[in-house]
Coordinates of C-alpha atoms and ligand atoms in Angstrom, one line a residue:
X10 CA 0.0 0.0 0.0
X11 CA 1.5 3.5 -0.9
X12 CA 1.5 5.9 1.6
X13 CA -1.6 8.6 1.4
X14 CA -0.4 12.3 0.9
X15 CA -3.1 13.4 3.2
X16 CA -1.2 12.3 6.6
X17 CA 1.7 14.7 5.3
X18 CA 2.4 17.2 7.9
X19 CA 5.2 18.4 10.7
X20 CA 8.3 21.1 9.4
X21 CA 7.4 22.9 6.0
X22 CA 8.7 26.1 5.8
X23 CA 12.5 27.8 7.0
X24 CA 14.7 26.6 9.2
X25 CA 12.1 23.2 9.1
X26 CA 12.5 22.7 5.6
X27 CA 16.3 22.3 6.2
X28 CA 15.2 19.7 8.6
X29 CA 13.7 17.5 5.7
X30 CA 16.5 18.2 3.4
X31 CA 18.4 14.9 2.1
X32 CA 22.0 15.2 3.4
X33 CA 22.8 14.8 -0.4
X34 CA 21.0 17.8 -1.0
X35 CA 22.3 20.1 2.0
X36 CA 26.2 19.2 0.8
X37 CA 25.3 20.7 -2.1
X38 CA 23.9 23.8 -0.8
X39 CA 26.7 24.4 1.5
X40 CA 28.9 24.0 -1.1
X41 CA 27.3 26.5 -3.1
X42 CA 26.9 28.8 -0.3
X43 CA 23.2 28.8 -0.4
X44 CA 23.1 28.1 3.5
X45 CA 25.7 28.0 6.5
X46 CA 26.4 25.0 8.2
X47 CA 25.6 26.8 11.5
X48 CA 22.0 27.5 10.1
X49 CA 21.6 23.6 9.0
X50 CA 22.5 22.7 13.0
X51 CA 20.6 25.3 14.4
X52 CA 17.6 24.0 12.5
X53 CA 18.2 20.2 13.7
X54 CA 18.9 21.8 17.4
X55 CA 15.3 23.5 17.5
X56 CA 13.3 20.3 16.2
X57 CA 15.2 18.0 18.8
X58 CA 13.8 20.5 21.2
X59 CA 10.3 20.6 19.6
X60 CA 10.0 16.7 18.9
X61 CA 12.6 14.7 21.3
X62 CA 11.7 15.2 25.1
X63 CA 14.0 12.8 26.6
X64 CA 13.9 9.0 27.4
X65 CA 12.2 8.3 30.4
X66 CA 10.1 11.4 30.6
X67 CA 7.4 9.7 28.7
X68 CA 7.0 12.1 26.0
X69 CA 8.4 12.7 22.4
X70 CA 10.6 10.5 20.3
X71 CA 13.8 10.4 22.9
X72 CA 16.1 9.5 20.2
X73 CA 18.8 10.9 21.8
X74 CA 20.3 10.5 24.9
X75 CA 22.9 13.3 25.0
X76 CA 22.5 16.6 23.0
X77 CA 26.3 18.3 22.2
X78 CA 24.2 21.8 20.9
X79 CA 27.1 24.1 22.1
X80 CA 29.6 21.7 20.3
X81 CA 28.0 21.3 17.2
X82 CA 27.5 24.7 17.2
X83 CA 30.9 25.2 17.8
X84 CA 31.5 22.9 15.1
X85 CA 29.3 24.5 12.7
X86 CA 31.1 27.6 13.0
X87 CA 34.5 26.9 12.7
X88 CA 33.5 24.8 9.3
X89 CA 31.7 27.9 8.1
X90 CA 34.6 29.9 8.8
X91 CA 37.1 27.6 6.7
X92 CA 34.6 27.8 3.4
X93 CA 34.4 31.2 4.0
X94 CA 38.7 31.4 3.7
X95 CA 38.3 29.5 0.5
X96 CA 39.4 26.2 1.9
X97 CA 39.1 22.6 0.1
X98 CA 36.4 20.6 2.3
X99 CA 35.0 17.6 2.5
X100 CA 31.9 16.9 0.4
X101 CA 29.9 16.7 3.5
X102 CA 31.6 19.5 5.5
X103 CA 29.0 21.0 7.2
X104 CA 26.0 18.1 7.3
X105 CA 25.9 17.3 10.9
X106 CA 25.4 13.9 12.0
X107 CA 23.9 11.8 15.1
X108 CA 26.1 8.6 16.5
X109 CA 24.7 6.0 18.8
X110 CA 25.8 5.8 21.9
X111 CA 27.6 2.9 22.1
X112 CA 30.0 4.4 19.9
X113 CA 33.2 6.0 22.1
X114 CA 33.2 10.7 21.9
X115 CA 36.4 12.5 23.5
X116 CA 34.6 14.8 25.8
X117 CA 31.1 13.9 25.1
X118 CA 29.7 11.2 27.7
X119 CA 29.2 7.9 26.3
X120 CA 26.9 5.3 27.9
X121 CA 26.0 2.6 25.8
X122 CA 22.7 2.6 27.5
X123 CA 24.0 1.6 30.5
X124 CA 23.9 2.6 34.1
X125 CA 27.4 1.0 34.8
X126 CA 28.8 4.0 32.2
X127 CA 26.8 6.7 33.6
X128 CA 28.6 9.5 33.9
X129 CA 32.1 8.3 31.7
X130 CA 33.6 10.7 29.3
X131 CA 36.2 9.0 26.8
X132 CA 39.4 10.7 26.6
X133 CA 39.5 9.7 23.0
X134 CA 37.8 9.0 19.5
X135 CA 36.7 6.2 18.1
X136 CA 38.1 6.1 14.6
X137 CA 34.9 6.7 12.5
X138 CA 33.9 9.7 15.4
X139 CA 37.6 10.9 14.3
X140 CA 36.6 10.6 10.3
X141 CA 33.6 12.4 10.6
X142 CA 35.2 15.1 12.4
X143 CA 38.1 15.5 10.1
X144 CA 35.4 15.4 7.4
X145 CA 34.1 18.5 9.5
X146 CA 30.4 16.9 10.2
X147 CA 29.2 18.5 13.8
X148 CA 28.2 15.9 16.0
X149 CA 24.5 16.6 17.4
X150 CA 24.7 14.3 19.8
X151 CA 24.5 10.6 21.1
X152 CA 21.5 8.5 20.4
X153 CA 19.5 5.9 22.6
X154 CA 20.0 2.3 22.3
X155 CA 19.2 -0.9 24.5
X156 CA 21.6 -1.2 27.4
X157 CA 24.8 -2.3 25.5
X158 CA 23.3 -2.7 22.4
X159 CA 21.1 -6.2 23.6
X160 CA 17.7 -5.7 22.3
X161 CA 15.4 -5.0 19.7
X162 CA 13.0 -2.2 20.8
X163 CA 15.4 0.4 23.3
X164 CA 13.0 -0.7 26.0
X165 CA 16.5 -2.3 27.4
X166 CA 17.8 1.5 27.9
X167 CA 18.3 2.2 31.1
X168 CA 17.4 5.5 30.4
X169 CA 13.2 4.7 29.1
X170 CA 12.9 3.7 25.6
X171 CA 12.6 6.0 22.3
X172 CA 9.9 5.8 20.5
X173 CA 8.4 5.6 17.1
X174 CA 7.7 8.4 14.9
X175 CA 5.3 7.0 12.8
X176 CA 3.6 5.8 16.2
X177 CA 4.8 7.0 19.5
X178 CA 3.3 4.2 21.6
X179 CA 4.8 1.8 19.1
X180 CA 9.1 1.1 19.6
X181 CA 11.6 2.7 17.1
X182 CA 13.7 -1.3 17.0
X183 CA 16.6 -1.8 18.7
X184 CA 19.0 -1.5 19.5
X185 CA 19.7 1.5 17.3
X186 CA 16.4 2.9 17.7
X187 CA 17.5 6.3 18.9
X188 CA 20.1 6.5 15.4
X189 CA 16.6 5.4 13.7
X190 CA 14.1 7.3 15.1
X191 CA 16.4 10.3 15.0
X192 CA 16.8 10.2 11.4
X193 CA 13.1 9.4 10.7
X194 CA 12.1 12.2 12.8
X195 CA 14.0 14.9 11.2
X196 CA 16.1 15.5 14.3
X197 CA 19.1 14.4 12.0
X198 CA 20.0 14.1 8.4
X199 CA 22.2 10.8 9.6
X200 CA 23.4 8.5 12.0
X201 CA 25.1 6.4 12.5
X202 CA 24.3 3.1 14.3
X203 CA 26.4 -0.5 15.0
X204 CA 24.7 -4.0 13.5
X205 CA 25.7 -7.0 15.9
X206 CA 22.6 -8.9 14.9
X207 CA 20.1 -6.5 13.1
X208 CA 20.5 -3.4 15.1
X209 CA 20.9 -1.2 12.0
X210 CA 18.4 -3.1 10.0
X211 CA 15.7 -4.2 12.0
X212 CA 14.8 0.0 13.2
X213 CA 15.3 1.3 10.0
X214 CA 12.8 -1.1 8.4
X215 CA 10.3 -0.1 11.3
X216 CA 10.9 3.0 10.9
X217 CA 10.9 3.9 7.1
X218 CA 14.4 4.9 6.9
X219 CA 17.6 3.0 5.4
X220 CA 20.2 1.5 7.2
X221 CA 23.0 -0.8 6.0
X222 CA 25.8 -3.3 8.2
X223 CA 28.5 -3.4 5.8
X224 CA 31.0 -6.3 5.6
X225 CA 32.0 -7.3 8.6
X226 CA 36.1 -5.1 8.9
X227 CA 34.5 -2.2 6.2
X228 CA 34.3 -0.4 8.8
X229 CA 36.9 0.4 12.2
X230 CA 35.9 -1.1 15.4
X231 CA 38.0 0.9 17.2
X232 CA 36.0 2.6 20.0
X233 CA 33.1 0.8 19.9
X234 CA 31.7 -0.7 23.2
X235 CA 32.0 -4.2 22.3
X236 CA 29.2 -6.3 22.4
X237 CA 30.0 -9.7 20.5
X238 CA 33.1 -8.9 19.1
X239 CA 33.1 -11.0 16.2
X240 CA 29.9 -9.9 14.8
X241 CA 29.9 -6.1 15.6
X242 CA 29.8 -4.0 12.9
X243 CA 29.0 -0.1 12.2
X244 CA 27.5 1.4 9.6
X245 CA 25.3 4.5 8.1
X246 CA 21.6 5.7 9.5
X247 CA 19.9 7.9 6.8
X248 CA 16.5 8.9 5.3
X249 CA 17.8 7.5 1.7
X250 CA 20.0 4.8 -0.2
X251 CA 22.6 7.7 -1.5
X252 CA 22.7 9.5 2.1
X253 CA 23.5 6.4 3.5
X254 CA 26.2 5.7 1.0
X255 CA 27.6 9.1 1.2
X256 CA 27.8 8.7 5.0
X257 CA 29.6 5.1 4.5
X258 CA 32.4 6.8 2.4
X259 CA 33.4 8.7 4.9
X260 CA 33.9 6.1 8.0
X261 CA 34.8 3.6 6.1
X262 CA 38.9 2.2 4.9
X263 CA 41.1 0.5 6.3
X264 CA 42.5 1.2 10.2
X265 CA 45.7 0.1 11.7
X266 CA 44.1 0.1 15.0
X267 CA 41.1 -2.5 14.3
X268 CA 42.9 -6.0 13.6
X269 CA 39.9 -7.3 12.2
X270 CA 39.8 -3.9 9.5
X271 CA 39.8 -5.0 5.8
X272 CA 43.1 -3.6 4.1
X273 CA 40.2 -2.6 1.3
X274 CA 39.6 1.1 0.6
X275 CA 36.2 1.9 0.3
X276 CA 34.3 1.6 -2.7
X277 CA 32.8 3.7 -5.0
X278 CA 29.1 3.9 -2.7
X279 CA 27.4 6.8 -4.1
X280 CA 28.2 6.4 -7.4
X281 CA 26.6 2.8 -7.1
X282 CA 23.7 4.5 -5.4
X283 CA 23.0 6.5 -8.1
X284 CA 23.5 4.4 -11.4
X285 CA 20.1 2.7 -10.9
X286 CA 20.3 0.3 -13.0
X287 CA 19.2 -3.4 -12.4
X288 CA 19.2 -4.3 -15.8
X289 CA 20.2 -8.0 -15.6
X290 CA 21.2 -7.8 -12.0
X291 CA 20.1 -11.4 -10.4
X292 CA 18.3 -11.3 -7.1
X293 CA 17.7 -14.1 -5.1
X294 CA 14.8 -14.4 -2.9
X295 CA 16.0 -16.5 0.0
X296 CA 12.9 -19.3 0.7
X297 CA 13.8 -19.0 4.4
X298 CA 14.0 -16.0 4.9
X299 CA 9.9 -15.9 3.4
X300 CA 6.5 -17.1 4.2
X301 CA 6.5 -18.9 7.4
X302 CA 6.9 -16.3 10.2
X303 CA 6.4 -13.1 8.3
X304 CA 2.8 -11.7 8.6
X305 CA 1.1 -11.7 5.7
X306 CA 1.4 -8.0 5.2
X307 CA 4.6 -7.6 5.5
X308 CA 5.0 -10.2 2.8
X309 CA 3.0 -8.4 0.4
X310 CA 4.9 -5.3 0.5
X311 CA 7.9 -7.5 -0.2
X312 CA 6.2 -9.1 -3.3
X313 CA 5.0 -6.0 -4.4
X314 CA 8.7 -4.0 -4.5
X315 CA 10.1 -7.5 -6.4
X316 CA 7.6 -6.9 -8.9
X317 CA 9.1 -3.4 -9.2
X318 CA 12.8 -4.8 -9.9
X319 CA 11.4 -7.3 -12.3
X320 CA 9.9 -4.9 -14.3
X321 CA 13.0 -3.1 -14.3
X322 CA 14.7 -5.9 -15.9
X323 CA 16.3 -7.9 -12.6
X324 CA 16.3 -11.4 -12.7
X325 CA 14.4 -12.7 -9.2
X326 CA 15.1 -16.4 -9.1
X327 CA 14.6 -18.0 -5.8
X328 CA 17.4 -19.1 -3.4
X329 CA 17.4 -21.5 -0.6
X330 CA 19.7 -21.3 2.8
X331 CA 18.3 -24.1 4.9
X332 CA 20.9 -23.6 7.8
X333 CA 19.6 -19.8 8.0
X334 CA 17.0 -21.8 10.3
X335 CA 19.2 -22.6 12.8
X336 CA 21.2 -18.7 12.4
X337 CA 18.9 -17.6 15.5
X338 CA 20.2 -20.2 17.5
X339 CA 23.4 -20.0 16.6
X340 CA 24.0 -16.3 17.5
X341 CA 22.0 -16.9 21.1
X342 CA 25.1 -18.7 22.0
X343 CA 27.9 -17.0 20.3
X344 CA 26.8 -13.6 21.0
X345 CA 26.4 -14.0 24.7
X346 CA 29.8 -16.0 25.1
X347 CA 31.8 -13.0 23.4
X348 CA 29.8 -10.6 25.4
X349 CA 29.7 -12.2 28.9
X350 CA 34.0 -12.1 27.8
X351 CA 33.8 -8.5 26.7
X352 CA 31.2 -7.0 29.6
X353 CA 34.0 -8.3 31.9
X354 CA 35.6 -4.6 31.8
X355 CA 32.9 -3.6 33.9
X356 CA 34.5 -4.2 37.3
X357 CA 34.0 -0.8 39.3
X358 CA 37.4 0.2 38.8
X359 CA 37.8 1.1 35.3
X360 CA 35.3 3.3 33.8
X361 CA 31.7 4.8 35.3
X362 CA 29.6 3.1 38.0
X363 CA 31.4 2.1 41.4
X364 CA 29.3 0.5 44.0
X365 CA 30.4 -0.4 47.5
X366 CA 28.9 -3.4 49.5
X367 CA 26.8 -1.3 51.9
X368 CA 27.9 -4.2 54.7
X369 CA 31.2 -6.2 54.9
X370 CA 34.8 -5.7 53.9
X371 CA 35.0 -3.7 50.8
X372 CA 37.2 -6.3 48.7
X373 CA 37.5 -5.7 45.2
X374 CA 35.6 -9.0 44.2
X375 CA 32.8 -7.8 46.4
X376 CA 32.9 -4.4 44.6
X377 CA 32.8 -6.0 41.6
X378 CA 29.9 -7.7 42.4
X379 CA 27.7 -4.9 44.4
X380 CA 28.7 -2.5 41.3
X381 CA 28.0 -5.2 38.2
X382 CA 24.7 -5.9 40.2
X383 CA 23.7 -2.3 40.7
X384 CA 24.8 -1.3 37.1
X385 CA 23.7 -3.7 34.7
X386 CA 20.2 -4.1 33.6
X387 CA 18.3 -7.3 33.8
X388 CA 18.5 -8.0 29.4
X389 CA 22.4 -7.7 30.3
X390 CA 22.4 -10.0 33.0
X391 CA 20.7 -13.1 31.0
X392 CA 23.4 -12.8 28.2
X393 CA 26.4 -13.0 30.4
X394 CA 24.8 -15.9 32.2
X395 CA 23.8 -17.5 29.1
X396 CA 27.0 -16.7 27.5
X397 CA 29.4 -17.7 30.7
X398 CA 27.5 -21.2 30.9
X399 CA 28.3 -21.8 27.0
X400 CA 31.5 -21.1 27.8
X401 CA 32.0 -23.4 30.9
X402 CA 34.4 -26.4 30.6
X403 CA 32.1 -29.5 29.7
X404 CA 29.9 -27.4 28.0
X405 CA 32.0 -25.5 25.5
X406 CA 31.7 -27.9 22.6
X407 CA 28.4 -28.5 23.2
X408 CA 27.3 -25.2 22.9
X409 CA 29.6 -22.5 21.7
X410 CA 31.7 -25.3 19.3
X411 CA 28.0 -26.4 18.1
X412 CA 27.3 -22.8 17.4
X413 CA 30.3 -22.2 15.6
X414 CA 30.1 -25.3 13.2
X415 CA 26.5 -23.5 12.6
X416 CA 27.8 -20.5 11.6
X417 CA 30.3 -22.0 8.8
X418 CA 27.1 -23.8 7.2
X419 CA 25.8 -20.2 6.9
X420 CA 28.9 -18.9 5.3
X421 CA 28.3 -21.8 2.9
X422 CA 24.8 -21.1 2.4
X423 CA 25.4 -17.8 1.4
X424 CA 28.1 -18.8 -1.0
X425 CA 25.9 -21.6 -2.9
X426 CA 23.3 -18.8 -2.9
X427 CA 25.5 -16.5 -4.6
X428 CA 26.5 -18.5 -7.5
X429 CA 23.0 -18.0 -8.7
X430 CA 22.2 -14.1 -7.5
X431 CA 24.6 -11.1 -7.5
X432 CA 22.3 -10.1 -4.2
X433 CA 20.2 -12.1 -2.3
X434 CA 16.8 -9.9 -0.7
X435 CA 14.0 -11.1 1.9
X436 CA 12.2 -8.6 3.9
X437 CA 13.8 -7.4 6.7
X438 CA 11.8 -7.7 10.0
X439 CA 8.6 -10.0 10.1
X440 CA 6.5 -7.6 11.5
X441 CA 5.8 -4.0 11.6
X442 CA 6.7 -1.8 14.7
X443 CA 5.3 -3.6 17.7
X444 CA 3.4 -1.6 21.0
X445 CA 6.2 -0.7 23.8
X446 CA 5.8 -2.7 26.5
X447 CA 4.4 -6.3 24.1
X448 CA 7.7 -8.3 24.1
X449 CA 9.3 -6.7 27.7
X450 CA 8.3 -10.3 29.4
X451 CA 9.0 -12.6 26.4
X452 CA 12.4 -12.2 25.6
X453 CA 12.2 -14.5 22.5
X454 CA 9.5 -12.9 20.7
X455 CA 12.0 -9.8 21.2
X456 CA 15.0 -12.3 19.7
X457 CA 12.2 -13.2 16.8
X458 CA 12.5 -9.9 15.4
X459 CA 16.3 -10.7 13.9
X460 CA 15.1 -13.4 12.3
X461 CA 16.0 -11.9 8.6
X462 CA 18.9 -10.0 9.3
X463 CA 21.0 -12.6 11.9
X464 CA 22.5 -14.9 9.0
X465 CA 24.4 -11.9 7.9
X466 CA 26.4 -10.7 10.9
X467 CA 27.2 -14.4 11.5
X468 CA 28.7 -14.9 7.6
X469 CA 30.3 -11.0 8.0
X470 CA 28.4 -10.3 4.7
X471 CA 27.0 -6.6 3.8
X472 CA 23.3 -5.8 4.7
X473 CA 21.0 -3.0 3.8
X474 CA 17.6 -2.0 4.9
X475 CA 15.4 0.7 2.8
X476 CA 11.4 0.5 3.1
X477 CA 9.5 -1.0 0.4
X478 CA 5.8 0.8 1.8
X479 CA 3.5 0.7 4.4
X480 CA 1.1 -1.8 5.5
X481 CA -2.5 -1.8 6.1
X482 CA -1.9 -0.7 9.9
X483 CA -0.3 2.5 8.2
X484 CA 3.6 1.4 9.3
X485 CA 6.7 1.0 7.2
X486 CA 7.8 -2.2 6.2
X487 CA 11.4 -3.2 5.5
X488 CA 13.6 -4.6 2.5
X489 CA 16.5 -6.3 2.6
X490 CA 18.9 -7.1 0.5
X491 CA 22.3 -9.1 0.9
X492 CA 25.4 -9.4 -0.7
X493 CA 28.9 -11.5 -0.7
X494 CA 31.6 -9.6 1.2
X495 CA 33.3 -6.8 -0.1
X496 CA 30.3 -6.0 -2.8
X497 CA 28.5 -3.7 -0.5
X498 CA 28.3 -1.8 -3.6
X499 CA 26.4 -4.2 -4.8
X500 CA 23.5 -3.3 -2.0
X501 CA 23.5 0.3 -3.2
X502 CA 22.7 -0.5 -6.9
X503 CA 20.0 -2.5 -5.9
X504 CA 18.8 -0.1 -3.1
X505 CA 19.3 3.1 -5.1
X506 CA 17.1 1.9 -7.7
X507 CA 14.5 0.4 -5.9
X508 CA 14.2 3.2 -3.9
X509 CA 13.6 5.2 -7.2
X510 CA 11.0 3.1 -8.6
X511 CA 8.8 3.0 -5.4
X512 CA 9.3 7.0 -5.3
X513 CA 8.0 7.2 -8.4
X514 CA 5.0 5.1 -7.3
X515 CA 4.6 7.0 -3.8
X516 CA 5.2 10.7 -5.4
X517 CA 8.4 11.7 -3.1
X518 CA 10.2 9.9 -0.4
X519 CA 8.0 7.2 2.2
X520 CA 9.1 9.2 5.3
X521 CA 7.3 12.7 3.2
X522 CA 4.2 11.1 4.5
X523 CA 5.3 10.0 8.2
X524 CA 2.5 11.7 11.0
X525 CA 3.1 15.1 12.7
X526 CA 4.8 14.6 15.9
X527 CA 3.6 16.4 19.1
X528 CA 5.9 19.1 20.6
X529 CA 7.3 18.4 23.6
X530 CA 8.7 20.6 26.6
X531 CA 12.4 21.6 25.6
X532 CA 15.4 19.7 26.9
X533 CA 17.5 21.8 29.0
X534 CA 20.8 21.3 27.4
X535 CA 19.9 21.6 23.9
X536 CA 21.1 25.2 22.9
X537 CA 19.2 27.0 20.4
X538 CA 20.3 30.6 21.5
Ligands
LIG12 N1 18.5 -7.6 18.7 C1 19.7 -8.4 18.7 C2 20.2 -8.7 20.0 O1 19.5 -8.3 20.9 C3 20.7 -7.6 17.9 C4 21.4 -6.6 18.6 C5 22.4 -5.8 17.8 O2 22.5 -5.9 16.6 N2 23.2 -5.0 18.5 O3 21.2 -9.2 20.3

């Protein structure tokens, strides 16, 4: 169903127009001079204040959990000032830019979501936050996110959930739904959000925007939180296939510091994202990945956007992955066992949170335990339980060896697919946004939700999300599409031209028709003086 022009409402005019400008299109208008790059921040600083509230208060979409206005302003400025001296910038100099919080800001706290970090400012940068400043992109601020990125709806966040612009009692996904909601809310051109197991995918489909996990090393790791180390992977937030590619050139390359970094430069994203052309381009629908477990409208949207590519002259031939079945099950083990490893930093001593026994000697084992009890969030606590038993002597092979022999057969999967389809595609979530509050007390209805987009974190292969239309409930449903590693190119020509077929069909971009949000009382810190 194509979204209906009547709901189409929220920022028109002014500084709200520059709101609902592509990033794309505000590059170029920077460039030319047409508007300074402290105006463009300005403009996203006085719709966080109208839109966002703050998580926990109740109210608005709480995409973010820490707004830097003075910075970014600060930011702004100081880029303005270097155009103005004739200097050669960056092709997004200017654009500001939203990172989850998970992701590691000199200066600028950093919680992952997580009372345990409360409070911690990094003394330094993680690599992409350093690309993204050299590119001179303001940082807004730092986006909400389930407590160390475990979750698919932010209802994890220790801080109260975000919520979904397109339905405010309804969750933006997880974990990245601040990085989603933000974008799809207007309160930033992009994001930019981390993919362990869908985290990228999974709240861009439910929230009409695009998001894409690159190939697992395409982009640095360095100052991430680590969650499952393995798996973890960053990528681009954005209201479009070309935004998202334009905001992938820039953190992407190779980085000495990330042993796991691909020696590859980045590839030619934009340009992909713009050829539109699927002229002979075989896409394979994956046969697990559809049907069973997908509601019925979700599958129809799906069907509807392959029509679309084959009348564009793709080849859709179907695929099947039959270990993709067991990829749930697989990442249930091998996620919690490297996170239960990598949450072990949390001690009391290190970084944030440090709780004393309020009885007893005060030994650091029972500091470590009083603090890790205090800090971390119940979501938090299953995983490293789950993921310390996996590991346990006796139980090692059983489980986390199991899981690992699983997660070759995917690899393999995925290859056999690709010798018949340059991408393979599948929707991305099974369901539309669900109501805050449904899957709190069933934690694997919550798991159910990365269904789709699991098999690629555990193969390392490139994912994208863009939305393919609403359902009959009025919400947007996701795409995916899928490609062998290294080719995230590849998810760009297919996503760029999809995305301008169906805007053809819908008259203008999905989110154009999104509802208008309430205003909500100011946040204190954000500055719009
Ligand atoms: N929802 C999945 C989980 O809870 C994926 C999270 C992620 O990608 N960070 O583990």
């Amino acid at each position: 169903m194509s979204p209906s022009a009547d709901r189409s409402s929220g920022p028109q005019t002014g500084a709200d127009e520059l709101v609902r400008a592509s990033a794309a299109d505000l590059a170029r208008r920077l460039a030319a001079g047409e508007v300074s790059s402290e105006d463009v921040v300005r403009a996203h600083l006085d719709r966080i204040a109208a839109v966002d509230g703050a998580p926990g208060d109740g109210r608005g979409v709480a995409a973010y959990l820490h707004v830097s206005g003075e910075e970014a302003l600060a930011a702004a400025r100081d880029v303005d000032a270097r155009r103005a001296a004739g200097e050669q910038l960056h092709a997004l100099a200017g654009v500001p830019v939203a990172v989850k919080d998970v992701v590691v800001t000199r200066g600028t706290p950093t919680t992952a979501g997580s009372k345990i970090l409360e409070g911690w400012v990094p003394p330094y940068d993680a690599t992409l936050v350093e690309r993204l400043r050299a590119a001179g992109m303001p940082l807004l601020g730092k986006t909400n996110m389930d407590e160390f990125a475990m979750g698919s709806s932010t209802e994890h966040s220790a801080y109260g959930p975000s919520r979904n612009p397109w339905d405010t009692a309804r969750t933006p996904g997880g974990s990245g739904g601040g990085s989603a909601a933000a974008v799809a809310a207007f309160e930033a051109p992009l994001a930019v959000g981390t993919d362990t197991g869908g985290s990228i995918r999974q709240p861009a489909a439910v929230t009409g925007s695009v998001g894409v996990k690159p190939t697992y090393g395409g982009i640095s790791r360095y100052g991430l939180i680590a969650m499952a180390s393995s798996l973890d992977q960053a990528g681009p937030c954005a209201r479009s296939v070309l935004d998202a590619a334009l905001l992938h050139e820039v953190m992407g390359g190779h980085d000495p510091r990330d042993a796991t970094s691909l020696p590859d430069p980045v590839g030619p994203l934009a340009e992909a994202a713009r050829s539109r052309d699927v002229r002979g381009m075989r896409v394979g629908v994956v046969r697990e990945l559809t049907g069973e477990g997908f509601s019925s409208e979700v599958m129809a949207s799906f069907r509807s956007a392959l029509d679309l590519l084959a009348d564009a002259g793709a080849e859709v031939v179907e695929v099947s992955c039959p270990t993709f079945a067991h990829a749930l099950d697989a990442y249930y083990l091998v996620m919690p066992s490297e996170a239960s490893s990598n949450l072990a930093r949390f001690d009391g001593m290190r970084f944030g949170l440090r709780v004393e026994p309020s009885e007893g000697p005060v030994t650091a084992e029972r500091v470590m335990a009083a603090t890790r009890g205090a800090g971390f969030g119940p979501e938090v606590k299953r995983r490293i339980i789950l993921g310390t038993y996996a590991l346990s002597a006796g139980y090692y092979d059983a489980y986390y060896g199991s899981a690992q022999k699983v997660r070759t057969l995917v690899q393999r999967d995925f290859a056999a697919a690709h010798e018949q389809a340059d991408v393979l595609v599948s929707p991305t979530a099974p369901t539309t946004a669900f109501p805050l509050g449904s899957r709190l007390d069933d934690p694997l209805a919550m798991y159910a939700a990365d269904i789709a987009t699991i098999p690629a974190n555990l193969a390392g292969v490139p994912g994208m999300s863009l939305p393919s239309g609403l359902a009959a409930d009025g919400l947007p449903v996701g795409f995916q599409v899928m490609a062998p590693a290294r080719a995230d190119e590849r998810l760009y020509r297919l996503g760029g031209a999809l995305e301008a077929l169906l805007e053809d069909r819908w008259g203008g971009p999905l989110l154009a028709s999104a509802p208008a949000l309430d205003t909500v009382p100011a946040r204190p810190e954000v500055a719009t003086a």
